[in-house]
Tab-separated table of C-alpha atoms and ligand atoms in Angstrom:
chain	number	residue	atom	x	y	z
R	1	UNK	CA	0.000	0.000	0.000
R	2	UNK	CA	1.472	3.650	-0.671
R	3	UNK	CA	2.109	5.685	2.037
R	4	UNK	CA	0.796	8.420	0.122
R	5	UNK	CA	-2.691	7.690	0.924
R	6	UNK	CA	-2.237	7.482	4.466
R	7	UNK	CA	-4.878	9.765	6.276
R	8	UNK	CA	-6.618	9.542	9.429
R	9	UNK	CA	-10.845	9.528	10.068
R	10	UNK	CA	-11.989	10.238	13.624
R	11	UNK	CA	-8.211	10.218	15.066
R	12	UNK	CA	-7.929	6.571	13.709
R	13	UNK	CA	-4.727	5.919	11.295
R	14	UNK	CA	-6.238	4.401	7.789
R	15	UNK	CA	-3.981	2.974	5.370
R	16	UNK	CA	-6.426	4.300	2.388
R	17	UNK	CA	-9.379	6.954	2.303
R	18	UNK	CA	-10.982	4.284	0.783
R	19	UNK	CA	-14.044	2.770	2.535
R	20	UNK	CA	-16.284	-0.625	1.697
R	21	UNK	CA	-19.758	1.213	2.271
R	22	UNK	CA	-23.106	-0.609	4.367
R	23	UNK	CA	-24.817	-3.287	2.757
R	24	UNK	CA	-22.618	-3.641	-0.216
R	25	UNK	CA	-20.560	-6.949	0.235
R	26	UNK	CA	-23.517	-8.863	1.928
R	27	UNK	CA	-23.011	-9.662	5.386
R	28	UNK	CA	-20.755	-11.824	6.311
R	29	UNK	CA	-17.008	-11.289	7.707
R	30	UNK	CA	-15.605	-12.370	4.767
R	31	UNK	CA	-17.011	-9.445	2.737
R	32	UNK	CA	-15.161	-7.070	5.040
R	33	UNK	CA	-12.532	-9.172	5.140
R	34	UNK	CA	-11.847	-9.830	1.158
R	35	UNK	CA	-12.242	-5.879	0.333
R	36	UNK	CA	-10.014	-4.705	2.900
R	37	UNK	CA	-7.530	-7.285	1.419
R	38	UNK	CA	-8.047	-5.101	-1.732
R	39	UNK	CA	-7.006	-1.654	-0.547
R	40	UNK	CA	-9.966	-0.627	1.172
R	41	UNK	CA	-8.586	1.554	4.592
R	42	UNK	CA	-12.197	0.928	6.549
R	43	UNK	CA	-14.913	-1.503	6.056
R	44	UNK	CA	-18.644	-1.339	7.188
R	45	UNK	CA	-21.017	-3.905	8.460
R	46	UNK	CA	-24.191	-4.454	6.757
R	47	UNK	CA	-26.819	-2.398	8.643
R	48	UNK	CA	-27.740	-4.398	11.366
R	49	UNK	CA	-31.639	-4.416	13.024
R	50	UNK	CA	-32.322	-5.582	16.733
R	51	UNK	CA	-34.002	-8.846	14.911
R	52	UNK	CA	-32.705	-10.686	12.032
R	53	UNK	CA	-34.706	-10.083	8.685
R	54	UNK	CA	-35.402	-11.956	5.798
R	55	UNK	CA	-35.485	-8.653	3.117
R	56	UNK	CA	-38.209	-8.158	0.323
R	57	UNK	CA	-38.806	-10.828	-2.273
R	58	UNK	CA	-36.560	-11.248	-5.422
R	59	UNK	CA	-35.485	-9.439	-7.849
R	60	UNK	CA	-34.158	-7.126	-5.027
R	61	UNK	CA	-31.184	-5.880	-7.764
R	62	UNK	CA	-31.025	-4.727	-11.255
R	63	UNK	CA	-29.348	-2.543	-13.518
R	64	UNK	CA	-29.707	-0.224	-15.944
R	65	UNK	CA	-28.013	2.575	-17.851
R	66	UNK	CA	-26.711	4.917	-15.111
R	67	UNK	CA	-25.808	2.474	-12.419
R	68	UNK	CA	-28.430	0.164	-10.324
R	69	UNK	CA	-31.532	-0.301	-8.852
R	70	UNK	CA	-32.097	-2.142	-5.141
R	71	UNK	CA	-35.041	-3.029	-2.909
R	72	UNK	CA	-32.908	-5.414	-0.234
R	73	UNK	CA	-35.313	-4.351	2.399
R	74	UNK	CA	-32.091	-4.661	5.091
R	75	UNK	CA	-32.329	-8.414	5.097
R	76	UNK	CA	-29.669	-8.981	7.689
R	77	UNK	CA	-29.050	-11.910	10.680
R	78	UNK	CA	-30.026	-9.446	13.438
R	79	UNK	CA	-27.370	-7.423	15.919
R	80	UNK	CA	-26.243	-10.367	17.678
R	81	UNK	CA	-24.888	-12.259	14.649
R	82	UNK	CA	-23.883	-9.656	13.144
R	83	UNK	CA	-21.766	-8.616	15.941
R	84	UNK	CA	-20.410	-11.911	15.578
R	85	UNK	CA	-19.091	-11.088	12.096
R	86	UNK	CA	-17.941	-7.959	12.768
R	87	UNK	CA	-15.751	-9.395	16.214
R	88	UNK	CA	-14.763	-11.997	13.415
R	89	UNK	CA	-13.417	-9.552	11.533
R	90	UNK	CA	-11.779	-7.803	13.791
R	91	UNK	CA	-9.755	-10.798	15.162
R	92	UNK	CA	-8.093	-11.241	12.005
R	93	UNK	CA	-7.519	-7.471	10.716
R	94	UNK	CA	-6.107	-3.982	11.996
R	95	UNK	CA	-8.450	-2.326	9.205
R	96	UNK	CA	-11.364	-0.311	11.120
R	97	UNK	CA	-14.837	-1.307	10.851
R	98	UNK	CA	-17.646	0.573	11.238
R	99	UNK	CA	-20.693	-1.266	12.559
R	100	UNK	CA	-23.749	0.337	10.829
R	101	UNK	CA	-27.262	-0.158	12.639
R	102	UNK	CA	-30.918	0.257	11.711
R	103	UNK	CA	-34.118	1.277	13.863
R	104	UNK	CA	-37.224	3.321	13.686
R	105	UNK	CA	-36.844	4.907	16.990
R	106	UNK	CA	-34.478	6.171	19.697
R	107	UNK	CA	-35.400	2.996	21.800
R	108	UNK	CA	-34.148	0.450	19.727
R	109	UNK	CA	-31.495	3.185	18.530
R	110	UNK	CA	-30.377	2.588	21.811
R	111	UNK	CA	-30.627	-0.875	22.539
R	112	UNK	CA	-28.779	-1.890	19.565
R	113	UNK	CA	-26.090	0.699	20.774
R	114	UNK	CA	-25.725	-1.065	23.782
R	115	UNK	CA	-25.173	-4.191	22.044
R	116	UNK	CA	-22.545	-2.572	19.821
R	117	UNK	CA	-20.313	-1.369	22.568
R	118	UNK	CA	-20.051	-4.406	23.810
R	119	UNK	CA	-18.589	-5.457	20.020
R	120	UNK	CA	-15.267	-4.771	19.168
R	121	UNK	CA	-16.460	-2.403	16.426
R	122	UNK	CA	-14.233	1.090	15.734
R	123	UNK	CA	-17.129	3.469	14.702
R	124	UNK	CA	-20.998	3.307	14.966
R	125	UNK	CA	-23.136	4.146	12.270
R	126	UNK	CA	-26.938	5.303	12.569
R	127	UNK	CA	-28.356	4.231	9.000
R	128	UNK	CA	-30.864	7.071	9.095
R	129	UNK	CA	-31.743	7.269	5.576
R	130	UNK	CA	-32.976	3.389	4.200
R	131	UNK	CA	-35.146	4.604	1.346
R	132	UNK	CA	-36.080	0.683	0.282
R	133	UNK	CA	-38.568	0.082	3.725
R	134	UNK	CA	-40.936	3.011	3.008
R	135	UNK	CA	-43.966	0.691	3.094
R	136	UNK	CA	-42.969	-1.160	6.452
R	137	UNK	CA	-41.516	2.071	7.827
R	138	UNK	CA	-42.463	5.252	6.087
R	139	UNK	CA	-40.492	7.940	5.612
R	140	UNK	CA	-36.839	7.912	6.475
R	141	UNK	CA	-35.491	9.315	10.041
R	142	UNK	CA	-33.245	11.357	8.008
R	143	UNK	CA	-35.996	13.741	6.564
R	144	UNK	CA	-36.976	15.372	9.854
R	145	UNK	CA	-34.437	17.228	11.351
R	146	UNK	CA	-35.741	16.498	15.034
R	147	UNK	CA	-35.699	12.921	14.864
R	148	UNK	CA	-32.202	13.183	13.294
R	149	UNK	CA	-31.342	15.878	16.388
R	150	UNK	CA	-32.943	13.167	19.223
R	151	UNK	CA	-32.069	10.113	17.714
R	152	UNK	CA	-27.563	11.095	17.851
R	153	UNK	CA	-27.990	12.738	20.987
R	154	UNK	CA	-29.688	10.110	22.807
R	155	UNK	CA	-27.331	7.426	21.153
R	156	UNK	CA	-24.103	9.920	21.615
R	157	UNK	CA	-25.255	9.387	25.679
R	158	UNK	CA	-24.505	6.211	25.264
R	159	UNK	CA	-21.789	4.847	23.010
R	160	UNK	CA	-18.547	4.077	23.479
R	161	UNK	CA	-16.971	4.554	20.153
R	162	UNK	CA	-17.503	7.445	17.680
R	163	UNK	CA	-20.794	7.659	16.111
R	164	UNK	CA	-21.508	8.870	12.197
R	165	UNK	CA	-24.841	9.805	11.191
R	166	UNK	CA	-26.077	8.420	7.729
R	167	UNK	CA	-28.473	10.885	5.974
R	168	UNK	CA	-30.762	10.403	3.086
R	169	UNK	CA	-30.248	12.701	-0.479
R	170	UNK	CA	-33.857	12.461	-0.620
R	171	UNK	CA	-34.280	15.755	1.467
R	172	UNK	CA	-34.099	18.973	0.126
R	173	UNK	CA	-32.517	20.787	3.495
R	174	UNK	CA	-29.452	18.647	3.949
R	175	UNK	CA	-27.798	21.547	5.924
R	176	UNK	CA	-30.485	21.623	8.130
R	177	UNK	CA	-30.421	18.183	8.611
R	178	UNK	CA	-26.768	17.738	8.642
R	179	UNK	CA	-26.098	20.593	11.329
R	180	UNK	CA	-28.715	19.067	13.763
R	181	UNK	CA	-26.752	16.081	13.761
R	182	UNK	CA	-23.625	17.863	14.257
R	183	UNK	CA	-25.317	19.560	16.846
R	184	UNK	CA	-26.432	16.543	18.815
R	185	UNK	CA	-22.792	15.451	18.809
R	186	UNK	CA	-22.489	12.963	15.701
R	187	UNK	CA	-18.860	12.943	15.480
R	188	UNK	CA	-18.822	12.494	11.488
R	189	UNK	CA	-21.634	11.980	8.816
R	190	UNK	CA	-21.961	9.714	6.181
R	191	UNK	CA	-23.570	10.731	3.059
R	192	UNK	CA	-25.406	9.954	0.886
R	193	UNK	CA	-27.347	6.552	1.298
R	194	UNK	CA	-29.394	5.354	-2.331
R	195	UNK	CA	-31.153	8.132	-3.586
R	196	UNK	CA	-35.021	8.115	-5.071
R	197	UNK	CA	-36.533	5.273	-4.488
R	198	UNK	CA	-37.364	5.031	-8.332
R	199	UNK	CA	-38.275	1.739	-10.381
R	200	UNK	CA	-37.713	-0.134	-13.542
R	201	UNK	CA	-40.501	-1.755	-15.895
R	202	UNK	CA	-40.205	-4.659	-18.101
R	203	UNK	CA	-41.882	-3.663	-21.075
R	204	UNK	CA	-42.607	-7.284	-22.623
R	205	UNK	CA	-44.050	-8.302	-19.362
R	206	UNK	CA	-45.869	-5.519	-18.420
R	207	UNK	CA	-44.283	-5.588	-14.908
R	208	UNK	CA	-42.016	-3.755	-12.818
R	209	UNK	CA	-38.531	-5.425	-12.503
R	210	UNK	CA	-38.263	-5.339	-9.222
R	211	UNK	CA	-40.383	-7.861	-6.918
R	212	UNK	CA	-41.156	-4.668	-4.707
R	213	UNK	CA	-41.351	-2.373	-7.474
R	214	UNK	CA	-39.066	0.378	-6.274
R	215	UNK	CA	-35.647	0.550	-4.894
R	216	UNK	CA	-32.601	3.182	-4.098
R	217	UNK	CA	-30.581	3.981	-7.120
R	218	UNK	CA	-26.781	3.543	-6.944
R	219	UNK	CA	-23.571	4.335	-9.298
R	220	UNK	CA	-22.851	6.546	-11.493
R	221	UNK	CA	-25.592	8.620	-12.330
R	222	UNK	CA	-26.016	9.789	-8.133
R	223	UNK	CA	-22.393	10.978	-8.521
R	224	UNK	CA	-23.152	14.476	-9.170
R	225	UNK	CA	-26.312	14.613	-6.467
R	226	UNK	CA	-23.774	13.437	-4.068
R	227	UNK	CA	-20.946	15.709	-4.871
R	228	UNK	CA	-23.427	18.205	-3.916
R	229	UNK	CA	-24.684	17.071	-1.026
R	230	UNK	CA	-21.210	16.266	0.095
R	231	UNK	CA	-20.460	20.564	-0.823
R	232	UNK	CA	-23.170	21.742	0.908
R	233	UNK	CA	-22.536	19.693	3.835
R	234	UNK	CA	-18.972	20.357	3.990
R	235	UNK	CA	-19.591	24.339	3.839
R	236	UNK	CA	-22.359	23.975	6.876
R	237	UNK	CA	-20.291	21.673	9.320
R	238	UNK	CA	-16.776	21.070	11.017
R	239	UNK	CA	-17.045	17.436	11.669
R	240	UNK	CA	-15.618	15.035	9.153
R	241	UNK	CA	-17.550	13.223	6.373
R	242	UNK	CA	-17.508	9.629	4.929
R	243	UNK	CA	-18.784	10.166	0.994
R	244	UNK	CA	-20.425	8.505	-1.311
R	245	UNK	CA	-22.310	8.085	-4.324
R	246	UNK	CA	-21.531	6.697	-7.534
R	247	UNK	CA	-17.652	6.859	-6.979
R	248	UNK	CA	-16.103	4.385	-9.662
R	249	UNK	CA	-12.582	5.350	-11.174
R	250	UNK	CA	-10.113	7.703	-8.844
R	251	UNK	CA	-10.978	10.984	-10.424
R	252	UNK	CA	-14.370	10.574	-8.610
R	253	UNK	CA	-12.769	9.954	-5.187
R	254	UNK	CA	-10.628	13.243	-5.526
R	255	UNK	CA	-13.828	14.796	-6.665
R	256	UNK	CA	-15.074	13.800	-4.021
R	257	UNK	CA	-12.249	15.090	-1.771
R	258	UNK	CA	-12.503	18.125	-3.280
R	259	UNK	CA	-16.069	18.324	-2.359
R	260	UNK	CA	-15.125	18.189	1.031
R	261	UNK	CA	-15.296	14.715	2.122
R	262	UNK	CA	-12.266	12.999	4.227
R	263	UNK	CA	-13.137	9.527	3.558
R	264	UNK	CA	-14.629	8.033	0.023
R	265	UNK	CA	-17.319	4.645	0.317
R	266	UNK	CA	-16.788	2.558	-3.135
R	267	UNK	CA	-20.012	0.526	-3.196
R	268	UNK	CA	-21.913	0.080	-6.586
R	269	UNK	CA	-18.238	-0.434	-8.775
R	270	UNK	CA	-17.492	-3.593	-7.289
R	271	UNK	CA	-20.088	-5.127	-9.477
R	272	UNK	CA	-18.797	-3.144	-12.242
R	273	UNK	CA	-14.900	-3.481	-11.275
R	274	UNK	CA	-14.868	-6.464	-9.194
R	275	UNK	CA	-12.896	-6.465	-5.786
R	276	UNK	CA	-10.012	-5.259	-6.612
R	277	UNK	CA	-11.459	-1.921	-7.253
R	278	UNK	CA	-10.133	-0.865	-4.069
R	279	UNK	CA	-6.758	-1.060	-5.239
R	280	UNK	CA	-7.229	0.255	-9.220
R	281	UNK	CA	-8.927	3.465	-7.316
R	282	UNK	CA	-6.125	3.796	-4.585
R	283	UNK	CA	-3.897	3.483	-7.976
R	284	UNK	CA	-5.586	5.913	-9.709
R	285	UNK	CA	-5.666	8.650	-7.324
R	286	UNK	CA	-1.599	7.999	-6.902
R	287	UNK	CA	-1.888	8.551	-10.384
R	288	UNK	CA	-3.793	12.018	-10.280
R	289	UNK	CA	-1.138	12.680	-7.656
R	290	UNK	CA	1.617	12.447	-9.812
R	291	UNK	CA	0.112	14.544	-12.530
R	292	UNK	CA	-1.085	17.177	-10.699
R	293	UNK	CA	1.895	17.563	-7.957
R	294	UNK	CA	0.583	16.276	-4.857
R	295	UNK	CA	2.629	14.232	-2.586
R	296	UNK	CA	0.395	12.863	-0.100
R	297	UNK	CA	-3.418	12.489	-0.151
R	298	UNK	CA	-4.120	15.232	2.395
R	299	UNK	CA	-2.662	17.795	0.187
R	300	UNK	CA	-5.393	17.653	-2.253
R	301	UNK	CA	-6.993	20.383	-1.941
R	302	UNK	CA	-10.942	21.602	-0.591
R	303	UNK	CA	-13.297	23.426	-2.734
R	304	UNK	CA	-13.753	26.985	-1.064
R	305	UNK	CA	-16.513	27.003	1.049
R	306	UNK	CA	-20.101	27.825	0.124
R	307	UNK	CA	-20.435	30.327	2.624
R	308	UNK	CA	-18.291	32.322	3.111
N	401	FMN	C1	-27.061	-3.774	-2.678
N	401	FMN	C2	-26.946	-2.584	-1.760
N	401	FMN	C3	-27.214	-2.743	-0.399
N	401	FMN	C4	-27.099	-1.643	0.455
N	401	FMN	N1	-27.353	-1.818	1.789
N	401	FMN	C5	-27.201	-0.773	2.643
N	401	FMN	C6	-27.382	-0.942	4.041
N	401	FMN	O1	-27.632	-2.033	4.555
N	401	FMN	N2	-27.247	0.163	4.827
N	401	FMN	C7	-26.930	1.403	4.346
N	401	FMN	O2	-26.797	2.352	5.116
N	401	FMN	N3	-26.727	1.581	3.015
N	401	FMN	C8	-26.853	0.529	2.163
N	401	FMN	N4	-26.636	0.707	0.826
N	401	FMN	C9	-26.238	2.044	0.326
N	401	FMN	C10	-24.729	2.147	0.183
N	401	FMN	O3	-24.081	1.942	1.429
N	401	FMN	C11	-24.313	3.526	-0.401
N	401	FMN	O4	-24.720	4.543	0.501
N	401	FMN	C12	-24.943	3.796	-1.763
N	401	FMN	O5	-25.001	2.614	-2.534
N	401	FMN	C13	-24.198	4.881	-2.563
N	401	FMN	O6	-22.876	4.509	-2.882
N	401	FMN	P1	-22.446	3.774	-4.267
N	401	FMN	O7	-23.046	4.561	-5.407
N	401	FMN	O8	-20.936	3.808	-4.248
N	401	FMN	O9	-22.984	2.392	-4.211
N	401	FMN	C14	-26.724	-0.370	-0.064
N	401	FMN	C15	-26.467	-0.226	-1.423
N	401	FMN	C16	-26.552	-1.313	-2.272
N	401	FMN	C17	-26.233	-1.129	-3.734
């Protein structure tokens, strides 16, 4: 790995900015396990609920043009195999993980939080912002900036590791949103989960592709909603943020730096890369590096801020 992309998130030394996003790599340890392998510098759990869950009927995944389409519905064993995974992980690697978590209210917030301390987990994550459960759940968490505000502090109470705050693009006040979690104490945010839902019909069949008829959309074509989000954010608030959205070759992930994030999630190109995307991106940005005269990652420079 080259030194170069050294950088820290949340006081932690990461070899890479590089992160394996929620959800991505299934569930298991060896998901975590195989991309960090591949040059990822942080890895997160799938987002784990206080029961295990089966997910929504197949086809939960398909593609199309601009990047892909997916209506998992958080199928996931439940926080206390997950954990198990995670601890897995952990026993074998150095590489952070961030354990990434999913309720509907600042009760189970907190019970699963209690459960995660007790985990050898680096950094909690509050997936506020599942857009694929609307007609179990409703609306996201992440669209009212109250239940974002209660739901961190109430969780920040209690945890014994760092704790980043996942919001939704599907909002159109993000610095609102983003500020009351800063303002509860989230110690970084993570953005942006999928963004619509939106669907996909099969025009032979007269059907919708998906089983469930709409999922979050992925890749590519969210790049530029994220970069942004991401902007806007990063002018609004001093704490650090984990983006994402669409990032597939290296010149996204220094976009994305330049945008204002600290740490880049590469979800969606595995399936167009394969695993050792990690690496080809870490290449990449070495790459940009070299062309552009930057020695280390962390000289790469911020966007001016939107405000002043
Ligand atoms: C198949 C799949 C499953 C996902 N599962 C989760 C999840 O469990 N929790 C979560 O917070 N985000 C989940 N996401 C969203 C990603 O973590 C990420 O925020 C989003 O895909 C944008 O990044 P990308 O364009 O690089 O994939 C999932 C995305 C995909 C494609």
């Amino acid at each position: 790995m080259h030194n170069r992309l050294k950088t820290k998130f949340l006081g932690v030394k990461v070899k890479s900015p590089l992160v394996l996003p929620a959800g991505v790599m299934g569930m298991s340890f060896s998901g975590m396990h195989i991309s960090e392998t591949n040059g990822a510098g942080i890895v997160t759990s799938k987002s784990l609920t206080l029961q295990p869950r089966t997910g929504h009927k197949g086809p939960v995944i398909s593609e199309f043009e601009g990047g892909i389409l997916n209506c998992m519905g958080l199928c996931n064993p439940g926080i206390s195999d997950g954990l198990k995974e995670v601890d897995q992980y952990k026993e074998r690697s150095q590489t952070p993980v961030i354990v990434s978590v999913f309720a509907t209210n600042t009760e189970d917030f907190l019970l699963l939080t209690k459960e995660v301390n007790n985990s050898k987990g680096d950094f909690l994550e509050l997936n506020l912002s599942c857009p694929n459960v609307f007609d179990e759940f409703g609306i996201p968490l992440a669209a009212s900036k109250d239940e974002v505000f209660n739901i961190v502090k109430a969780v920040k109470e209690i945890s014994n590791i760092p704790v980043i705050a996942k919001l939704s693009p599907n909002v159109y006040n993000i610095v609102e949103i983003a500020s009351a979690a800063q303002k509860a104490g989230a110690d970084a945010l993570c953005l942006i989960n999928t963004v619509g839902p939106g669907m996909m019909i099969d025009a032979k069949m007269v059907k919708p592709v998906l089983f469930n008829k709409f999922g979050g959309l992925s890749g590519p074509c969210i790049k530029p909603i994220a970069l942004k989000l991401i902007y806007q954010t990063y002018s609004a608030v001093s704490i650090p943020i984990l983006g994402m959205g669409g990032v597939t070759y290296g010149k996204d992930a220094v976009e994305m730096l330049m945008a204002g994030a600290t740490t880049i999630g590469v979800g969606t190109a595995v399936y167009y890369r394969g695993i050792e995307v990690f690496d080809k991106i870490n290449n990449e940005i070495i790459q940009f590096m070299d062309e552009n005269g930057y020695e280390n990652i962390i000289d790469i420079p911020k966007l001016e801020k939107l405000y002043g």
